[in-house]
XYZ file of C-alpha atoms in Angstrom:
728
model
C -30.678 80.237 -96.907
C -33.872 81.589 -95.504
C -37.260 81.971 -97.313
C -38.517 85.147 -96.590
C -41.612 85.195 -98.489
C -42.625 82.061 -100.393
C -45.903 82.239 -102.498
C -47.680 79.554 -103.992
C -50.356 80.464 -106.576
C -52.594 78.131 -108.349
C -56.183 77.477 -109.818
C -58.675 74.875 -108.715
C -60.020 72.651 -111.514
C -63.096 71.921 -109.322
C -66.632 72.972 -110.567
C -67.619 74.005 -107.175
C -65.519 76.992 -107.398
C -65.978 77.945 -110.945
C -63.539 80.860 -111.607
C -62.255 81.353 -108.120
C -58.717 81.368 -107.471
C -56.956 80.853 -104.283
C -53.886 82.166 -102.508
C -51.708 80.753 -99.721
C -49.051 82.920 -98.177
C -46.352 80.868 -96.530
C -43.630 82.750 -94.205
C -40.711 80.146 -93.754
C -38.997 79.863 -90.060
C -35.869 81.996 -89.374
C -32.369 80.959 -90.177
C -30.482 79.713 -86.994
C -27.739 82.158 -87.660
C -29.940 85.184 -87.865
C -31.205 86.869 -84.264
C -34.287 85.421 -82.785
C -37.431 87.653 -83.117
C -40.692 87.393 -81.730
C -43.176 85.272 -83.273
C -45.089 86.981 -86.330
C -48.697 86.253 -86.946
C -47.471 85.293 -90.430
C -45.698 82.368 -89.186
C -48.661 80.129 -90.157
C -51.237 79.972 -92.831
C -53.758 82.644 -92.860
C -56.896 82.148 -94.732
C -59.436 85.022 -94.944
C -62.371 84.176 -96.808
C -64.307 87.338 -98.213
C -67.410 85.141 -98.544
C -68.259 81.848 -97.369
C -69.381 79.261 -100.048
C -71.301 76.171 -98.793
C -69.669 73.159 -100.224
C -71.550 70.022 -100.151
C -69.334 67.159 -98.686
C -68.569 64.600 -101.233
C -67.196 61.299 -100.526
C -63.434 61.076 -100.701
C -62.305 57.545 -101.774
C -58.808 56.532 -100.474
C -56.343 57.084 -103.276
C -53.399 54.668 -103.376
C -50.083 56.815 -104.177
C -48.854 56.230 -107.885
C -47.289 58.384 -110.176
C -50.638 59.315 -111.886
C -52.656 59.988 -108.731
C -50.437 62.333 -106.957
C -52.114 65.471 -108.285
C -55.539 64.250 -108.341
C -55.016 63.546 -104.266
C -53.738 67.433 -103.853
C -56.665 68.788 -105.867
C -59.159 66.756 -103.753
C -57.440 68.141 -100.433
C -57.546 71.712 -101.752
C -61.327 71.521 -102.539
C -61.787 71.401 -98.816
C -60.111 74.895 -98.199
C -61.655 78.309 -97.938
C -59.695 81.080 -99.271
C -59.901 84.903 -100.013
C -60.331 84.865 -103.686
C -60.668 88.882 -104.076
C -56.937 89.131 -103.810
C -56.227 86.929 -107.032
C -55.903 89.159 -110.092
C -58.052 87.367 -112.978
C -54.920 87.680 -114.989
C -53.419 84.794 -113.053
C -55.921 82.374 -113.272
C -53.741 80.435 -115.587
C -50.654 80.262 -113.489
C -49.199 76.901 -112.570
C -47.716 76.014 -109.079
C -44.713 78.252 -108.636
C -41.898 78.695 -105.768
C -40.294 81.951 -105.543
C -37.043 82.368 -103.490
C -35.263 85.623 -103.213
C -31.895 85.716 -104.451
C -28.971 86.051 -101.966
C -25.700 87.787 -102.342
C -22.857 85.489 -102.914
C -20.343 87.965 -101.434
C -22.010 87.068 -97.962
C -20.355 83.663 -98.017
C -16.967 84.527 -99.565
C -15.562 83.866 -96.042
C -16.514 80.609 -95.983
C -13.833 79.741 -98.681
C -10.120 79.274 -98.759
C -7.711 80.054 -101.303
C -5.032 77.397 -102.151
C -2.025 78.884 -104.195
C -0.723 75.350 -105.078
C -3.562 72.676 -105.737
C -2.686 68.955 -104.801
C -2.217 66.909 -108.029
C -2.697 63.572 -106.264
C -5.270 60.982 -107.659
C -8.243 60.733 -105.305
C -8.429 56.963 -106.538
C -4.837 56.493 -105.373
C -5.351 58.169 -101.771
C -8.285 55.853 -101.242
C -6.413 53.018 -102.380
C -3.765 53.750 -100.019
C -6.107 54.263 -97.248
C -7.786 51.016 -98.121
C -4.276 49.501 -98.163
C -3.298 51.110 -94.698
C -6.671 49.886 -93.273
C -5.902 46.200 -94.569
C -2.123 46.461 -93.077
C -3.676 47.605 -89.874
C -6.338 44.618 -89.735
C -3.126 42.262 -90.617
C -1.511 43.475 -87.587
C -4.461 43.330 -85.553
C -4.851 39.561 -86.615
C -1.286 39.060 -86.138
C -1.151 40.182 -82.799
C -4.175 38.108 -81.718
C -2.811 35.005 -83.223
C 0.459 35.807 -81.255
C -1.432 36.271 -78.139
C -3.548 33.133 -78.575
C -0.223 31.058 -78.838
C 1.207 32.703 -75.966
C -1.793 31.857 -73.830
C -1.703 28.023 -75.101
C 1.768 27.895 -74.267
C 1.240 29.357 -70.820
C -1.785 26.813 -70.181
C 0.537 23.888 -71.254
C 3.620 24.921 -69.065
C 1.169 25.616 -66.133
C -0.151 22.117 -66.475
C 3.545 20.557 -66.578
C 4.319 22.263 -63.357
C 1.430 20.944 -61.679
C 1.293 17.234 -63.568
C 1.551 14.558 -60.981
C 4.026 12.143 -62.847
C 2.916 9.314 -60.650
C -0.637 9.368 -61.896
C -1.236 7.465 -65.217
C -3.314 8.854 -68.231
C -4.321 12.688 -68.749
C -4.386 15.482 -66.469
C -7.746 16.908 -65.548
C -7.505 19.718 -68.139
C -6.762 17.302 -70.964
C -3.426 19.039 -71.836
C -0.381 16.589 -70.947
C -0.684 13.042 -70.570
C 1.675 10.187 -69.245
C 3.040 7.619 -71.471
C 4.978 4.487 -71.294
C 8.239 4.233 -73.558
C 11.357 1.816 -73.716
C 13.118 4.038 -71.363
C 10.570 4.740 -68.796
C 7.429 7.198 -68.398
C 7.423 10.363 -70.118
C 4.986 13.438 -70.157
C 3.730 14.622 -73.643
C 1.066 16.321 -75.313
C -2.350 14.886 -75.752
C -3.899 14.636 -79.244
C -6.252 17.491 -78.847
C -3.563 19.936 -77.520
C -1.081 18.731 -80.377
C -3.746 19.716 -82.811
C -4.360 22.959 -81.471
C -0.685 23.838 -80.832
C 0.165 23.065 -84.425
C -2.529 25.231 -85.683
C -1.398 28.054 -83.696
C 2.164 27.967 -84.746
C 1.315 27.745 -88.272
C -0.945 30.704 -87.937
C 1.659 32.643 -86.002
C 4.509 31.710 -88.602
C 2.539 32.591 -91.737
C 1.871 35.892 -90.238
C 5.604 36.590 -89.545
C 5.422 36.833 -85.704
C 7.104 33.616 -85.172
C 10.437 35.644 -84.261
C 8.461 36.751 -81.057
C 8.366 33.540 -79.448
C 10.737 32.758 -77.157
C 13.518 30.070 -77.894
C 12.871 28.668 -74.328
C 9.308 27.979 -74.908
C 9.787 26.507 -78.303
C 12.667 24.090 -76.973
C 10.254 23.355 -73.862
C 7.359 22.190 -76.412
C 9.809 20.349 -78.521
C 10.922 18.276 -75.150
C 7.233 17.589 -74.380
C 6.799 16.202 -78.048
C 9.511 13.866 -77.702
C 7.729 11.966 -75.168
C 5.202 10.853 -77.859
C 7.951 9.941 -80.292
C 9.696 7.537 -77.447
C 6.572 5.891 -76.749
C 6.098 4.767 -80.479
C 9.432 3.193 -80.640
C 8.113 -0.107 -79.346
C 5.856 -0.185 -82.314
C 6.246 -0.762 -85.995
C 2.650 -1.169 -87.273
C 3.410 -4.237 -89.157
C 0.843 -6.889 -89.935
C 1.655 -10.750 -89.989
C -0.181 -13.668 -91.319
C -2.264 -15.829 -89.020
C -3.398 -13.173 -86.559
C -6.347 -13.570 -84.540
C -8.641 -11.233 -82.806
C -6.230 -10.409 -79.759
C -3.370 -9.748 -82.124
C -5.485 -7.537 -84.273
C -6.607 -5.491 -81.033
C -2.916 -5.242 -79.928
C -1.975 -3.831 -83.327
C -4.779 -1.303 -83.393
C -3.677 -0.099 -79.995
C -0.318 0.137 -81.258
C -1.627 2.154 -84.346
C -3.133 4.740 -82.124
C 0.393 5.166 -80.313
C 1.865 5.938 -83.656
C -0.804 8.169 -84.824
C -0.135 10.205 -81.657
C 3.527 10.022 -82.441
C 2.888 11.674 -85.452
C 0.749 14.507 -84.315
C 3.790 15.259 -82.172
C 6.284 15.163 -84.948
C 3.980 17.526 -86.815
C 4.359 20.010 -83.804
C 8.086 19.640 -83.394
C 8.548 20.051 -87.198
C 6.285 23.149 -87.304
C 8.578 24.545 -84.850
C 11.320 24.045 -87.035
C 9.918 25.747 -90.310
C 9.483 28.836 -88.706
C 13.015 30.285 -90.042
C 14.628 30.951 -86.911
C 18.619 30.502 -87.244
C 19.168 29.388 -83.701
C 20.878 26.004 -83.848
C 19.321 24.322 -80.658
C 16.078 24.522 -82.379
C 17.158 21.860 -84.799
C 18.256 19.025 -82.270
C 19.927 16.186 -84.631
C 18.309 13.756 -81.963
C 14.622 14.666 -82.051
C 15.042 14.723 -86.097
C 16.486 11.138 -86.071
C 13.635 10.062 -84.057
C 11.412 11.361 -86.407
C 12.824 10.012 -89.507
C 13.225 6.556 -87.998
C 9.719 6.537 -86.802
C 8.452 7.449 -90.354
C 10.783 4.893 -92.152
C 9.811 2.410 -89.739
C 6.071 2.629 -90.017
C 6.383 3.134 -94.113
C 8.630 -0.041 -94.459
C 6.798 -2.524 -91.919
C 3.360 -1.244 -92.507
C 2.410 0.738 -95.472
C 4.812 -0.968 -97.984
C 3.883 -4.243 -97.025
C 0.299 -3.478 -97.435
C 0.635 -1.834 -100.775
C 2.608 -4.860 -101.943
C -0.097 -7.297 -100.494
C -2.333 -9.056 -102.942
C -5.781 -10.746 -102.550
C -4.035 -14.091 -103.679
C -0.948 -15.725 -102.987
C 1.393 -15.413 -99.964
C 0.110 -12.119 -98.784
C -3.189 -12.876 -98.790
C -3.710 -12.918 -95.148
C -2.159 -9.625 -94.931
C -4.185 -8.289 -97.583
C -7.419 -9.434 -95.656
C -6.565 -7.983 -92.473
C -5.484 -4.544 -94.009
C -8.925 -4.695 -95.900
C -11.009 -5.066 -92.839
C -9.084 -1.735 -91.337
C -8.356 -0.146 -94.669
C -9.933 3.294 -92.811
C -7.159 2.958 -90.256
C -4.604 2.472 -92.607
C -5.700 5.059 -94.886
C -5.603 7.620 -92.065
C -2.263 6.494 -90.902
C -0.788 7.087 -94.548
C -2.390 10.608 -94.405
C -0.616 11.359 -91.049
C 2.640 10.120 -92.649
C 2.310 12.228 -95.823
C 1.802 15.288 -93.565
C 4.784 14.451 -91.619
C 6.749 14.331 -94.922
C 5.692 17.258 -96.165
C 6.900 19.230 -93.277
C 10.083 17.412 -93.434
C 10.611 18.557 -97.093
C 9.596 22.077 -95.984
C 12.595 22.014 -93.585
C 14.939 20.498 -96.014
C 13.907 23.330 -98.375
C 14.682 26.014 -95.702
C 17.324 24.796 -93.303
C 20.748 23.147 -93.908
C 20.784 19.910 -91.772
C 23.292 17.482 -90.665
C 24.586 14.892 -92.935
C 23.103 11.919 -91.271
C 19.302 13.139 -90.989
C 19.948 13.680 -94.807
C 21.556 10.126 -95.957
C 18.747 8.506 -93.644
C 16.097 10.340 -95.472
C 17.522 9.595 -98.843
C 17.795 5.648 -98.278
C 14.142 5.978 -97.113
C 12.598 8.057 -100.087
C 14.692 6.309 -102.940
C 13.530 2.664 -101.494
C 10.046 4.248 -101.568
C 10.129 5.332 -104.926
C 10.572 1.617 -106.382
C 7.626 -0.030 -104.364
C 5.226 -1.751 -106.724
C 1.963 -0.380 -106.485
C -1.242 -2.561 -106.972
C -2.027 -2.901 -110.845
C -5.830 -2.072 -110.080
C -8.065 -0.538 -107.181
C -9.521 -3.772 -106.733
C -6.308 -4.935 -105.621
C -5.422 -2.153 -103.651
C -6.258 -1.379 -99.937
C -5.121 2.046 -99.505
C -6.005 3.137 -103.255
C -3.703 3.518 -106.162
C -3.821 7.669 -106.177
C -3.360 8.123 -102.546
C -0.282 6.156 -102.396
C 0.835 7.528 -105.613
C 0.698 10.833 -104.008
C 2.647 9.807 -101.215
C 5.550 8.539 -103.484
C 5.306 12.000 -105.312
C 6.064 13.793 -102.277
C 8.803 11.539 -101.809
C 10.036 12.246 -105.411
C 9.993 15.875 -104.323
C 12.288 15.276 -101.303
C 14.751 13.412 -103.454
C 14.964 16.395 -105.938
C 14.938 19.082 -103.263
C 18.121 17.041 -101.518
C 19.505 17.080 -104.959
C 19.336 20.778 -105.385
C 20.166 21.701 -101.829
C 23.120 19.327 -101.449
C 25.598 19.109 -104.354
C 27.937 16.607 -102.403
C 24.991 14.198 -102.459
C 24.138 14.363 -106.205
C 26.529 11.465 -107.515
C 25.059 9.195 -104.800
C 21.549 9.847 -105.780
C 22.166 9.532 -109.599
C 23.686 6.085 -108.819
C 21.176 4.755 -106.199
C 18.261 5.799 -108.711
C 20.056 4.388 -111.612
C 20.979 1.128 -109.977
C 17.449 0.724 -108.606
C 15.985 0.638 -111.835
C 15.999 -2.906 -112.549
C 13.219 -3.167 -109.564
C 10.750 -1.402 -111.660
C 8.104 -3.349 -113.589
C 7.770 -2.922 -117.292
C 4.048 -3.348 -117.671
C 1.547 -0.444 -118.761
C 0.428 0.204 -115.054
C 4.026 1.168 -114.109
C 3.205 4.798 -115.504
C 1.438 6.469 -112.711
C 2.273 9.968 -113.131
C -0.562 11.780 -114.796
C -0.012 14.811 -116.993
C -2.582 17.365 -117.472
C -3.658 16.049 -120.773
C -4.322 12.821 -119.087
C -1.250 11.043 -120.601
C 1.073 9.164 -117.976
C 4.477 8.640 -117.345
C 6.868 6.512 -115.249
C 7.687 8.271 -111.756
C 11.456 7.515 -112.303
C 11.385 9.226 -115.721
C 9.878 12.162 -114.048
C 12.640 12.260 -111.326
C 15.477 11.812 -113.602
C 14.136 14.873 -116.014
C 13.860 16.937 -112.715
C 17.393 15.806 -111.606
C 18.888 17.185 -114.841
C 16.634 20.557 -114.792
C 17.664 21.243 -111.060
C 21.240 20.650 -112.149
C 20.812 23.818 -114.359
C 18.991 25.887 -111.815
C 20.399 28.461 -109.351
C 18.132 27.450 -106.433
C 20.411 25.931 -103.798
C 21.702 28.273 -100.825
C 25.217 27.053 -101.739
C 24.819 27.889 -105.464
C 23.373 31.255 -104.660
C 26.400 32.008 -102.448
C 28.324 31.396 -105.356
C 26.276 33.674 -107.575
C 27.073 36.431 -105.071
C 30.653 35.753 -105.468
C 30.506 35.381 -109.196
C 28.156 38.880 -109.453
C 29.898 41.218 -106.835
C 28.826 44.316 -109.242
C 24.997 42.872 -109.863
C 23.270 45.795 -108.570
C 25.607 48.436 -109.956
C 25.547 50.622 -112.575
C 27.663 50.224 -115.841
C 30.923 51.913 -115.557
C 31.769 54.607 -118.070
C 34.552 54.049 -120.569
C 36.784 56.635 -118.792
C 36.372 54.979 -115.664
C 37.087 51.657 -116.801
C 40.202 52.817 -118.822
C 41.661 54.385 -115.559
C 40.888 51.301 -113.291
C 41.557 48.836 -115.884
C 45.361 48.864 -115.759
C 45.554 48.705 -111.878
C 44.427 45.055 -111.576
C 47.116 42.398 -112.668
C 45.388 39.238 -111.784
C 46.076 36.380 -114.281
C 42.724 35.171 -115.817
C 42.022 32.806 -118.486
C 41.113 34.333 -122.228
C 37.712 32.559 -121.570
C 37.049 34.876 -118.399
C 37.856 38.304 -120.066
C 35.384 40.680 -119.913
C 33.362 40.619 -123.346
C 33.095 44.512 -123.344
C 36.746 44.897 -123.784
C 36.818 43.988 -127.322
C 33.694 45.993 -128.407
C 32.996 49.877 -128.782
C 30.201 49.168 -126.652
C 32.622 48.632 -123.758
C 30.845 49.349 -120.688
C 30.896 47.119 -118.058
C 27.737 45.329 -117.706
C 26.332 42.469 -115.479
C 26.522 39.761 -118.265
C 30.289 39.466 -118.295
C 29.880 37.470 -114.987
C 26.486 36.070 -115.631
C 27.557 34.227 -118.734
C 30.140 32.253 -116.424
C 27.201 31.417 -114.229
C 25.088 30.126 -116.765
C 27.948 28.246 -118.454
C 28.481 26.500 -115.105
C 24.896 25.517 -114.724
C 24.372 24.583 -118.225
C 27.637 22.258 -118.095
C 26.182 20.675 -114.774
C 22.926 19.902 -116.224
C 24.728 18.562 -119.497
C 27.080 16.362 -117.222
C 24.036 15.042 -115.246
C 22.035 14.323 -118.759
C 25.175 12.357 -120.001
C 25.627 10.273 -116.765
C 21.944 9.342 -116.965
C 22.023 8.417 -120.924
C 25.522 6.543 -120.552
C 24.195 4.188 -117.714
C 21.074 3.333 -119.606
C 22.549 2.895 -123.053
C 25.262 0.950 -121.597
C 22.961 -1.665 -119.731
C 20.692 -1.471 -122.635
C 23.589 -2.455 -125.158
C 24.756 -5.464 -123.310
C 21.633 -7.602 -122.669
C 19.249 -8.811 -125.245
C 15.662 -7.434 -125.587
C 14.387 -10.803 -124.433
C 16.924 -11.331 -121.678
C 16.135 -11.307 -117.985
C 17.503 -8.088 -117.203
C 14.638 -5.393 -118.085
C 17.262 -2.663 -119.035
C 16.202 -2.521 -122.918
C 12.553 -2.287 -121.986
C 13.442 0.532 -119.469
C 15.169 2.468 -122.166
C 12.452 2.076 -124.578
C 9.782 3.259 -121.830
C 12.310 6.356 -120.755
C 12.497 7.259 -124.619
C 8.855 6.870 -124.832
C 8.287 9.326 -121.825
C 10.884 11.887 -123.198
C 9.105 12.033 -126.620
C 6.000 12.495 -124.864
C 7.076 15.518 -123.066
C 9.894 17.221 -124.874
C 7.790 19.518 -126.787
C 6.090 21.029 -123.487
C 7.912 24.046 -121.684
C 7.175 22.640 -118.199
C 9.730 19.839 -119.225
C 12.910 21.666 -120.709
C 15.506 19.229 -119.600
C 13.840 16.339 -121.648
C 15.342 18.211 -124.857
C 18.883 17.845 -123.383
C 18.286 14.209 -122.495
C 17.329 13.511 -125.947
C 20.177 15.362 -127.410
C 22.718 13.438 -125.190
C 20.719 9.988 -126.345
C 21.149 11.156 -129.959
C 24.506 11.641 -129.684
C 25.389 8.520 -128.162
C 23.308 6.517 -130.399
C 25.329 8.046 -133.673
C 28.542 7.083 -131.668
C 27.309 3.481 -131.433
C 25.986 3.419 -134.983
C 29.175 4.752 -136.445
C 31.625 2.868 -134.200
C 33.700 0.075 -135.871
C 34.006 -1.536 -132.144
C 30.020 -1.828 -131.652
C 28.495 -5.201 -131.798
C 25.854 -5.820 -134.224
C 22.854 -5.807 -131.419
C 24.062 -2.384 -130.228
C 23.982 -0.974 -133.764
C 20.567 -2.379 -134.339
C 19.312 -0.914 -131.160
C 20.850 2.759 -131.935
C 19.227 2.639 -135.594
C 15.937 1.783 -134.164
C 15.990 4.234 -131.270
C 17.151 6.876 -133.835
C 14.239 6.342 -136.023
C 11.775 6.642 -132.920
C 13.247 9.768 -131.959
C 13.306 11.422 -135.531
C 9.974 10.132 -136.059
C 8.782 12.109 -133.065
C 10.600 15.253 -133.994
C 8.850 15.196 -137.268
C 5.414 14.844 -135.742
C 6.206 17.764 -133.548
C 7.291 20.054 -136.617
C 4.191 18.788 -138.224
C 1.962 19.879 -135.334
C 3.792 23.270 -134.991
C 3.266 23.979 -138.724
C -0.480 22.962 -138.125
C -0.729 25.326 -134.910
C 1.036 28.125 -136.956
C -1.840 28.225 -139.818
C -4.179 28.502 -136.983
C -2.483 31.596 -135.628
C -2.466 33.440 -138.742
C -6.039 34.143 -138.185
C -5.521 35.568 -135.056
C -5.132 39.363 -134.767
C -2.896 39.623 -131.890
C 0.692 40.657 -132.510
C 2.160 37.860 -130.745
C 0.522 35.297 -132.673
C 1.818 37.090 -135.965
C 5.363 37.114 -134.483
C 5.519 33.464 -133.745
C 3.889 32.290 -136.998
C 6.640 34.157 -138.904
C 9.297 33.006 -136.444
C 8.083 29.322 -136.871
C 8.109 30.051 -140.861
C 12.045 31.171 -140.653
C 12.841 28.301 -138.596
C 11.580 25.866 -141.283
C 13.491 27.731 -143.900
C 16.860 27.586 -141.940
C 18.230 28.444 -138.806
C 17.079 31.997 -137.658
C 19.470 34.726 -136.098
C 20.357 34.459 -132.648
C 18.410 37.549 -131.467
C 15.386 36.545 -133.240
C 15.145 33.808 -130.613
C 16.711 35.450 -127.693
C 15.243 38.845 -128.233
C 12.227 40.481 -126.167
C 9.758 39.322 -128.764
C 11.281 35.719 -129.032
C 10.128 32.227 -128.054
C 12.373 32.382 -124.678
C 10.402 35.420 -123.624
C 7.111 33.991 -124.611
C 7.564 30.663 -122.744
C 8.839 32.253 -119.711
C 5.696 34.668 -119.677
C 3.572 31.611 -120.061
C 5.272 29.625 -117.234
C 3.543 30.296 -113.521
C 5.925 32.277 -111.118
C 5.498 29.001 -108.725
C 7.579 26.841 -111.333
C 10.729 28.572 -109.999
C 12.929 25.521 -111.065
C 11.527 25.112 -114.519
C 12.084 29.052 -115.193
C 15.509 28.787 -113.571
C 16.529 26.266 -116.421
C 14.868 28.390 -118.999
C 16.808 31.209 -117.924
C 20.124 29.281 -118.148
C 19.320 28.201 -121.497
C 18.447 31.644 -122.329
C 21.754 32.984 -121.302
C 23.594 30.345 -122.947
C 21.956 30.882 -126.294
C 22.633 34.658 -125.826
C 26.358 34.162 -125.557
C 27.002 30.991 -127.588
C 24.112 30.733 -130.004
C 24.044 27.687 -131.580
C 27.613 26.561 -130.527
C 28.566 24.719 -127.517
C 29.768 26.312 -124.302
C 33.303 24.785 -124.924
C 33.735 27.638 -127.548
C 34.199 31.595 -127.403
C 31.356 33.488 -126.168
C 29.972 36.371 -128.229
C 29.236 39.828 -126.991
C 25.898 41.058 -127.552
C 25.415 43.928 -129.745
C 24.984 47.421 -127.944
C 21.218 47.644 -128.625
C 20.924 44.105 -127.029
C 22.706 44.993 -123.812
C 19.848 46.383 -121.682
C 17.757 43.378 -122.403
C 20.565 40.996 -121.875
C 21.310 42.586 -118.656
C 17.724 41.986 -117.537
C 17.523 38.340 -118.238
C 20.830 38.069 -116.596
C 19.650 39.641 -113.334
C 16.401 37.321 -113.554
C 18.780 34.178 -113.516
C 20.264 35.842 -110.381
C 16.863 35.777 -108.750
C 16.090 32.315 -110.053
C 12.946 33.192 -111.851
C 11.432 35.422 -114.563
C 8.525 37.223 -112.637
C 7.451 39.210 -115.704
C 10.871 41.331 -115.543
C 9.177 43.753 -118.256
């Protein structure tokens, strides 16, 4: 747009001009789109005074720009300008500053616009979000490429150093990448400590960015072979501390600990290469796995366990003294062993290993579970909490093997139960801390987790069973006509309980729950069997010995019941309710049986009183909480309050509990998505309640009403996935 003639008219307020008015004529420069023209005399400001007025110079003081001083500054500058006052009409003496802009024809710009017949309805915010996601994805790809390139460069440096390494020389090479170590079978070339740390970090980064598939199998096996040298070098050491040592023995022990630390670093690098998810069997050599498990077992049993069990007085006082002087070295050794166990747990979770490594790991972790920790921090060299964290990792390994390998379940339960008598019955035996500060026995936590694991479809073998039971898991319901046409074609004999429930109802559409109920019953029965196995063992041992006897089984049963009562109202411990049900049933049998001895009947009545009192306390607490929910305006609080009132007046309807607004849905929405084991068990119980209600699974299942079929299908599909994950 071009300003052809812009006029500014104003009146001076200065007393020196009196009624004189000044006019300035401004001519703007031509637009770039118009043809150039020769310069005009009007391209500058021209002032033609009609007469000259001598204006005395007045001092002008500097004015600091401010919102109130801009106009004063302009008037002061205007006082020094000579203008032609004769051309200014007196009628315009009151005019204020103005800018006159000639109007332009809008039609002259019509060609600059484009006509769209169909305007896009896409949301600009969504377009921006998709663009941002695309940029983030591009950045992630760039980071992944950079991580892969860095790993490849590191591998090239290692392999180049190996090709030029002088095997006859001792110590590290010039680059500090490789070193020569001495083992029982000769000298080996292995990675230095700094190289192992860098390499493990590079592998971890590449695996987390899903680029491990681009690493060649040959490079991985070559790295594993180099790392094996560090494991072989540590076979001559176990890290054990003995009484009566002098300075020379302690120095030799410290050198051996350094070799063990280097071996642990090599083990972490090797295990990291096995955790990348590749399917090639040569990446999981049983020989190297056995070396890693043997090293971890030997160091834990010979060194760490003996240090934990040592005390400042008694036969182990010498060991306690040496360990206390080098507590930092031992704490770092425990930390390194814990890292190796974490990686071993990760591999057990992802891969199916051979039987021998699994058995060796089981013997080691179960034995570690029953080591007696120090009663106080003063009597502990490693620290109570550090060692308990190490044992919690061992407990997770047991639980994961129990979930992954069904053929090991009977052995695990038997070994754990047979070892219970090794546990102390004092207060400090409870080392597992709950979020509210209360403590449980670690073995009680393990037994509860084993039961919940039995009812969770988390194992790979069990997932394949799910696929066999659910061939139509992702198929749409079959219409009645299609089902009638295809229903007569199959003549396979099945039991009455395996007949589809939909055949007996007017809602007869073949939906997923027909097969899922069988899976839920299988999982629930498996969990019930594990609970019965545990309770029968504990009750039998406790009923055959006196409370003051040498065997502590009665004390252990009392402590186990106390732990169950402590957590059975918490949604994070759902299997505790099933264990208490099994325990109550067994106690009632003992109390009513004519063949039970008097001590056994007394024990049954006493424990029933403890459990009944705990149930009443939970009920009273729930009612108290319900009264506080009545003042809450949320819809969920009102529903929960009404459901609790209905339950106190009698058993509510099945779908009041199993429906989309029932407590099962509320609990699963409350649980974290990371608690897949707990969610899986809740889903198993949920489906069991949908089909059997309050009845045992040995009875006939009931088909859901047509109005509840869609939601029941969602619950069943969630069980197939193993987690709820906010399905709605």
